[in-house]
Amino acid sequence: MMCFGLKFVTLFSCVVCVLGFLPNRFNLLSSDFTHQDITEVAILGAVAGFCQDSILTGKFGRSRDFNSNTKLTTKKLPEEYCGGTVSEKRFQEAIDAIVKANNRVDLDHYTEAAWHVNGEAIKEANEKMMLLREAAVAELKKSMPDYVLARDLIGQFLHIVQMFYSNTNWAEMKGSVVYDVLGIRGKTLMDQAPVSMATCGSCRPLTETPCIGNLLVPGHLTSGYRSGQDRRKPERNPSLHQTGKCSHGGRHDTSRTTSAATGGINKDSSNPNLSPHYYLHQQAAEGAIQHSTAFFIHPGYGLRNLIGDGKFRELLQLQPSASVGFVVHAGDSLGIATARESVKRIMSAAVQRRYVVVSKDDSDSTDVVTSQDGNRVLQYLTTLEPNTSRACPGLPLTTLETVAGVMDQGSRIYVLTNMKLEDLDRWGQVSGLLTKKKQNMEFVLTGSCVNTSRKHAGPSRARRSLGSDLYAGLASASGGSVYTTDKSGVAKMSDIIKESATTSGATIVKMAVDVAAGKSIAIPIDNTIREVTIKIIADVGIIGEPDNTLSDPHGSSILMTTAGNVTIKDLGGGVRFIKIKSPQPGVWHLTKKDSYHWDLEVTAQSTIDFSTKFVQTNPMNGFQYEITGRPIAGDAATVIITVPSIDKIGGITRAVLTDSKGSSLELSPLTQGRGRAASIFKGSFTLPTKTFQVTIKGTDDGGNTLQRLDPGKISPLAVKLQIGTLAGSLYINEDLKIPYTVTNTGDSKTTIAVDITDDQGFAVSPLKKSFTLEGNSSATGSFTLHAGSTAGITTTVTVSAQPVGSTSHSPQFDTRRVTVEKHVMRKVDNTTPECNVTSVTGSCNMAQMDPCSCHMHTWSGTAVFGDVGFGLFQISSTVGTSGSFTYDNFTMGHTIDKGTKTARIGSDCCHPVSYINVVDMASNTAQCKFDLAPGLTKPVYDCTTTTTATTTTSANHHVSSGHVGVDTGLSSKDHTPPVCNVTSIHGRCSQSQKSPDDCDQHVWFGRVQFGDEGSGLYLVKSTAGESSVLNYDKFAEGDTTNDGPKTATLTATCCTPLAYIIVIDAGGNEGQCELDVAEMVVASQTESPLTPGAIAGISIGCLAVLAGAVTAAVLLTKYCHCSSQPSSKPGRFRTTAWD
C-alpha cells in the first residue's frame, strides 16, 4: 500500500452543481483536487515508479512520496525519473484522453447513481468497475490493442473509483487508506447499510449544527442520495425526524433539505457550500490518488503487471516517438517499394517506434501487421506480390478508417497508393477519427489512377484534380501533405518520409505561401529550441526546385550547405529540408525567391509545446467539458490552452486563429490559472466561418518571442449535433436509445441528414433520418442499439449530421463509448418478517394495573422470529428499562432457512401491553403483541401521597386495566382480601333515567364500610367513571380493622347504574362492594311518608352536596402532587387523584 502526505490550498468560490470531485481545472480558480488532478497525479506517480523499475538507477533512481508526485509534470517526470526517454507532448496527450473519458461520465450518465457511487448504489457501482476494468484489460491483452478504446475504458473506471472516495463514508471510517477490493472480481465488499438503517443525523453546513460527526454507521458502507438521479432518497419529514439516509449535499442537491437526514456527506471540494464534509476533501483526494495509482502499478492486480511493460508504454505513450503506419495495395509495386525503403531509413535513425502496415488487395481482403521490430515489417513487405487484376483498383475509405483505428494518438500515417478513393460516404468518419486522435496522414500517389496528370520523374507536390482533392482534404484536416512519385523517385520519397517521421516536434509555422516572389516569412526562435527543421514543398511542375534565402536575428544572411549547423537538402520534386542546429534565439526570416506556390512547415525540437481544447459549458452542472464534434461557425467559443512546462518560459499572452496563409482571423488574450491550474490558459473567440488553425504567442524566460502552432486544421460548421444523456445502460440482448439534438445554426431553411454507425453492428434500422429545419431551430430524435449476448463488449457509437447535398465531406459528429452489461435487476423484498408469540406467563387485571401497585405484578413471554426475504436487520421491544428483553444473536441478513430465532420478554402490569418489533433488511416490519389485560384500559393517573386532607375527593375518576406493584416491605404471604360491605344506597335508575340523552341528570349515592385484617389498607377507588365522586375516611398506609372501620361514599349518575368500590391492601389483594341502583330501592314501612316539601328539600340538599364534592375534587386534582411510592411513616395518609 502506498502512503502519501498531502498539501493543498483552499481557493474556490465558483457556485456549481457537481456529482463528485470537480471534473477539471478549466475554471482556473480552484486549488481543490479535481478528477483531472487526481488522474494526472496518479499516472505521473505510476510512471515514475515504472521508470525507476525499468531503467538503470543512477541519478534518476530517486525515491518518491505523495508531495513529490503532486509536483511532478509531464516535463519534469521524463527528466527526473525516466532519463529523458519520454515525449512530454505524447505522454500528456495520453493523460488528457483518460481525463476526457473520466469527465464525460458526468455528461453521459448524469442521472445514474451507480456511475457516481451515489444513493447507496455501491454494489452496482462495483459491478460497473469490474466490468470496465476487465474490458480494458481484455482489450490491452489483444495482439493489436485499440489503445484509444482502452484509455476511454480506464477513464470511466477511474471516474467511479474516485467517486467512491468522495461520495461514500469510506474516508470518514478509514481516512486515505486504499480500499483495494473495489473492481476486483471475487473480492467481498464491506457490509453496506441496509435500506432500513438510518445512516445520517440531520445537520446544516455553516450553522450551529455543522455536518461534522453526522454519520451514524461506522461499521457499514453508505453513500449520499442526490436529487435528480435514479436512486431516490427515502422520504422522511425533516420537521419530524432527525435521522435518515444521507444526502449527497451541496447547494444543488434538493434532497439535503426536503428529506431527513438533512445536510450531506460529499467531500468533492474544500468549499462548505458545495461539500458538507469539506474538511475531509484532502483525505478523500489522497485515497483516490493512491487507488488510481495502484490501478496502474500495483504488483498484484495493477495494469502493468497484467499487460506487460511494452503495452504499458504504448498505453501511456511513453515511447519517445510516435508510431508510423503504412497503407499499401498488394498490386502496387511502387508503393510497396517506397514503404520498404522508408522503413529501412526510419530504422537507421535508431529511435524505437511502433510500425503498422495495412495492406489491401483486389479481393477486398485487408491485412494488418504491427510490430516494434522494423525487420519483421520489412520481411512482411517483401512477401507482398503484385496481383492486381484491375487497371485502376479502388481504395475504400474503410481501409483508411481501419489504419486510423489501430494507430495510436498522434501517429503518422503514410498512404502509398495508385488507387482512387471509394466509399466516399465514410469521408466524414475518417476525417473525424483523424481529428479526434490527432493523427497526421500523408499521401504518396504512385500512379495515374488518381488523375494527377504527372509526366515528370521523382517526387513532387500533387497537382489539383478530383482524385487528389479528396486526398488533399484528408491531408489538410490532419496537418499532412500530398506527394506524387514514380519509380525513379522511390529513394527520394523515402527520404521525405524518413525526415517527416523522425523530425516531428513542436510546430512554429505551417502555412501556404502564394506564388509571388519576395515574401519574407518570420520564424520566431526561443531559447528552449534545440533544432529547427524547415520543410518547403514547392509546386515546381515538371522540373525546378524552390529558391530561398535565410537570415538570422541580426539580419545576417546564412549560408546553407550540406554540412554544418545550417544544412539544406533537396529531395527533388520541389521538396526541400533546411535544418538549423542550436539556433540563436530571436526572429529569423525565410525569404521566398521563386514564383512557385509553397506549402511551408517549420518544426522545432523544444521542451515547450501545447494542446488545444474547445470547451462548452454543461447547463446541468455549470462546468466546462471538451466538445466532441466540430466547432460551430459564429459561436462564441472558449478555448483551453495547456502548456505543461510553463515554468520554463516567461509566459503565454495570447491565442490567435489564423487561416491557411497565416493571416490572423481572431485574437484573444489568455487568462492563466493558479495553483495546479498554472499550466492552463483560457481564451474566448467568435469562431470564423472559414477553416483555421490555433497559434499561441508569448515569451521565453529571456524575453524572446515564443510561438507555437497546432498543425491540425479546424473547419467550423453551421450544424450543431449533441448526443443527450443516456437513459440507462446497454444490457445483454436489450435495447438502448441514443438520443440526439440537431440544430441548424445557419439563417436559411436546410434539410439535415442524421445517421448512426457503431463498430459492433448494434445499431438497429433505421440508421438514417432527416430533418428540414428553419434557421436557428432544432429537432430531437433517437437511434436504437440492440446489444449482443456477451457482456464486456464495447462499441463506439458515432452520430453524424450534415446538410443534404453537401460536398464538404465534413459532417458534424458526436461519439460515445458504450459497454454491454449484464442486467442485474435490483431485488425487491416486500415480504414482512415473521414474529409469533409462543408463550405467555401471568396476567394483569384492573387492580393489578393500578399505578401504585402495578410494578408488583410481573409477567413474561417468548416469541420466535425470522425472515424469508433479505434477512433480519434488527429486533427491539417496547418494555423499556422497567422490563427485560433478550433474544438469540443473529447476523444482519440472517434468513429463516438458517433457523428461527427466539426472543424473551418480561415486564410488570405497569406495561400490560408490550410489543416485539422485527425489522428486515428492506425495512419491512412485523410485531408480536403481548396483551396481558385484553379488553381493559390501562390507568393514566399517577400515585399521590399528601398530608393535607382527611378524605380524598376524586374528580374525573378513571379506572384502567393495569395495576401498580407496591413495594411495602411486608410479607408477601398475605392472601386475605380486604373487607367491603354496602351500608346504604339512595336513589334509583329506571329504564328511562338510564337513557344516554339525560342519564347525567339523575343522581344516586351509596355508602360502604371497609377495612383489612392482613397487611393493611393501601388504596380505595371506584369504577363509576368520570361523572362520579368518591369520598372516604382518611387512613394511614397499613391501617387494619384494629384501627377501626372506614366509610366511603360514592355519588354517581344513572349513566353508571352499576358500580364497584374497590379496596386494595398492601399485599395487592383486592376486595370490592357492588352498588347496583338499577333495581327498586324500597323504604322501610315503619318510616313516615315524605311530604312533597321534604322531598324537595332532600333533593336540594343532595344537589348541594354533589356540587361541593365536585368543587373539592377539582381543587384536589389541580393542586395535589402525585407520588409513585407510598409512605411508610405513620400519620401520613394516602390521597389518590385521577387526571
Tab-separated table of C-alpha atoms in Angstrom, residues 328-481:
chain	number	residue	atom	x	y	z
A	328	VAL	CA	-0.242	-0.185	-49.352
A	329	HIS	CA	-2.029	-2.129	-52.068
A	330	ALA	CA	-0.800	-5.593	-52.878
A	331	GLY	CA	-0.855	-4.724	-56.594
A	332	ASP	CA	1.147	-1.515	-56.238
A	333	SER	CA	4.807	-2.477	-56.555
A	334	LEU	CA	5.908	1.168	-56.399
A	335	GLY	CA	4.033	1.797	-53.177
A	336	ILE	CA	5.415	-1.366	-51.602
A	337	ALA	CA	8.948	-0.477	-52.628
A	338	THR	CA	8.568	3.023	-51.196
A	339	ALA	CA	7.238	1.663	-47.915
A	340	ARG	CA	10.053	-0.850	-47.677
A	341	GLU	CA	12.739	1.743	-48.328
A	342	SER	CA	11.106	4.199	-45.897
A	343	VAL	CA	11.135	1.651	-43.073
A	344	LYS	CA	14.827	0.996	-43.669
A	345	ARG	CA	15.665	4.683	-43.454
A	346	ILE	CA	13.489	5.285	-40.389
A	347	MET	CA	15.227	2.347	-38.682
A	348	SER	CA	18.565	3.993	-39.392
A	349	ALA	CA	17.569	6.849	-37.073
A	350	ALA	CA	17.988	4.363	-34.196
A	351	VAL	CA	14.820	5.530	-32.453
A	352	GLN	CA	12.488	2.819	-31.246
A	353	ARG	CA	8.941	3.122	-32.544
A	354	ARG	CA	5.921	1.045	-33.441
A	355	TYR	CA	5.205	0.184	-37.075
A	356	VAL	CA	1.830	-0.670	-38.553
A	357	VAL	CA	1.253	-1.908	-42.110
A	358	VAL	CA	-2.228	-2.208	-43.576
A	359	SER	CA	-2.329	-3.966	-46.949
A	360	LYS	CA	-5.307	-4.249	-49.281
A	361	ASP	CA	-5.762	-6.494	-52.327
A	362	ASP	CA	-8.355	-6.796	-55.090
A	363	SER	CA	-10.388	-9.335	-53.172
A	364	ASP	CA	-11.131	-6.649	-50.576
A	365	SER	CA	-9.071	-8.580	-48.049
A	366	THR	CA	-7.243	-6.357	-45.602
A	367	ASP	CA	-4.240	-7.450	-43.529
A	368	VAL	CA	-2.925	-5.543	-40.514
A	369	VAL	CA	0.596	-6.137	-39.240
A	370	THR	CA	2.023	-4.317	-36.237
A	371	SER	CA	5.437	-4.627	-34.619
A	372	GLN	CA	8.177	-2.662	-32.918
A	373	ASP	CA	10.657	-4.759	-34.886
A	374	GLY	CA	11.366	-2.975	-38.168
A	375	ASN	CA	12.987	-6.111	-39.625
A	376	ARG	CA	9.764	-8.047	-39.181
A	377	VAL	CA	7.870	-5.309	-41.013
A	378	LEU	CA	10.429	-5.394	-43.847
A	379	GLN	CA	10.039	-9.140	-44.068
A	380	TYR	CA	6.267	-8.798	-44.394
A	381	LEU	CA	6.548	-6.126	-47.091
A	382	THR	CA	8.895	-8.401	-49.038
A	383	THR	CA	6.249	-11.132	-49.110
A	384	LEU	CA	3.678	-8.879	-50.795
A	385	GLU	CA	3.460	-9.685	-54.501
A	386	PRO	CA	1.703	-7.582	-57.138
A	387	ASN	CA	-1.510	-9.397	-58.045
A	388	THR	CA	-3.851	-6.699	-59.234
A	389	SER	CA	-6.441	-7.742	-61.767
A	390	ARG	CA	-7.873	-4.260	-62.327
A	391	ALA	CA	-6.268	-1.386	-64.171
A	392	CYS	CA	-7.359	1.167	-61.565
A	393	PRO	CA	-8.468	-0.566	-58.385
A	394	GLY	CA	-10.216	1.492	-55.737
A	395	LEU	CA	-9.057	2.371	-52.223
A	396	PRO	CA	-12.042	2.170	-49.859
A	397	LEU	CA	-12.135	4.807	-47.179
A	398	THR	CA	-12.901	1.962	-44.780
A	399	THR	CA	-9.257	0.897	-45.241
A	400	LEU	CA	-8.105	4.308	-44.062
A	401	GLU	CA	-10.607	4.049	-41.235
A	402	THR	CA	-9.026	0.751	-40.253
A	403	VAL	CA	-5.497	2.114	-40.109
A	404	ALA	CA	-6.622	5.227	-38.214
A	405	GLY	CA	-8.451	2.967	-35.769
A	406	VAL	CA	-5.479	0.718	-34.990
A	407	MET	CA	-2.943	3.574	-34.927
A	408	ASP	CA	-2.421	5.415	-31.699
A	409	GLN	CA	-2.920	9.028	-30.811
A	410	GLY	CA	-0.547	11.407	-32.609
A	411	SER	CA	0.645	8.776	-35.083
A	412	ARG	CA	1.895	9.487	-38.599
A	413	ILE	CA	0.240	7.554	-41.393
A	414	TYR	CA	1.606	7.304	-44.945
A	415	VAL	CA	-0.843	6.166	-47.592
A	416	LEU	CA	1.062	4.848	-50.643
A	417	THR	CA	-1.478	4.308	-53.378
A	418	ASN	CA	-2.211	4.283	-57.065
A	419	MET	CA	-5.947	3.979	-56.463
A	420	LYS	CA	-8.963	6.241	-56.438
A	421	LEU	CA	-10.910	6.668	-53.240
A	422	GLU	CA	-14.125	4.711	-52.803
A	423	ASP	CA	-16.882	4.658	-50.116
A	424	LEU	CA	-16.915	8.445	-50.089
A	425	ASP	CA	-19.812	8.439	-47.604
A	426	ARG	CA	-17.205	7.393	-44.994
A	427	TRP	CA	-15.146	10.531	-45.588
A	428	GLY	CA	-16.605	12.300	-42.580
A	429	GLN	CA	-15.962	9.321	-40.269
A	430	VAL	CA	-12.323	9.097	-41.373
A	431	SER	CA	-11.819	12.858	-41.083
A	432	GLY	CA	-13.417	12.896	-37.640
A	433	LEU	CA	-11.280	9.966	-36.467
A	434	LEU	CA	-8.069	11.656	-37.615
A	435	THR	CA	-9.122	14.844	-35.827
A	436	LYS	CA	-10.077	13.078	-32.626
A	437	LYS	CA	-6.853	11.075	-32.471
A	438	LYS	CA	-4.721	13.990	-33.726
A	439	GLN	CA	-3.146	11.766	-36.344
A	440	ASN	CA	-1.151	13.118	-39.280
A	441	MET	CA	-1.999	11.482	-42.629
A	442	GLU	CA	0.303	11.943	-45.639
A	443	PHE	CA	-0.483	10.661	-49.129
A	444	VAL	CA	2.058	9.454	-51.673
A	445	LEU	CA	0.316	8.955	-55.026
A	446	THR	CA	2.166	6.379	-57.087
A	447	GLY	CA	0.098	6.108	-60.276
A	448	SER	CA	-2.213	7.801	-62.761
A	449	CYS	CA	-5.483	6.399	-61.390
A	450	VAL	CA	-5.911	9.458	-59.200
A	451	ASN	CA	-5.752	11.787	-62.216
A	452	THR	CA	-2.567	13.628	-61.247
A	453	SER	CA	-1.565	14.170	-64.899
A	454	ARG	CA	2.047	13.859	-63.820
A	455	LYS	CA	4.622	13.483	-66.588
A	456	HIS	CA	7.879	14.048	-64.723
A	457	ALA	CA	10.049	11.731	-62.712
A	458	GLY	CA	10.651	11.888	-58.971
A	459	PRO	CA	8.528	13.078	-56.065
A	460	SER	CA	6.517	16.251	-56.299
A	461	ARG	CA	3.582	18.090	-54.785
A	462	ALA	CA	0.388	16.645	-56.229
A	463	ARG	CA	-1.445	18.893	-58.662
A	464	ARG	CA	-5.100	19.574	-58.063
A	465	SER	CA	-7.564	17.087	-59.551
A	466	LEU	CA	-10.742	15.358	-58.487
A	467	GLY	CA	-8.821	12.439	-57.065
A	468	SER	CA	-6.072	14.404	-55.397
A	469	ASP	CA	-8.547	16.923	-53.970
A	470	LEU	CA	-10.146	14.175	-51.896
A	471	TYR	CA	-6.738	13.111	-50.617
A	472	ALA	CA	-5.763	16.731	-50.042
A	473	GLY	CA	-8.868	17.279	-47.958
A	474	LEU	CA	-7.958	14.483	-45.553
A	475	ALA	CA	-4.301	15.522	-45.509
A	476	SER	CA	-5.178	19.139	-44.782
A	477	ALA	CA	-7.611	18.226	-41.993
A	478	SER	CA	-4.894	16.211	-40.261
A	479	GLY	CA	-1.963	18.559	-40.947
A	480	GLY	CA	-0.448	16.327	-43.633
A	481	SER	CA	0.604	16.709	-47.260
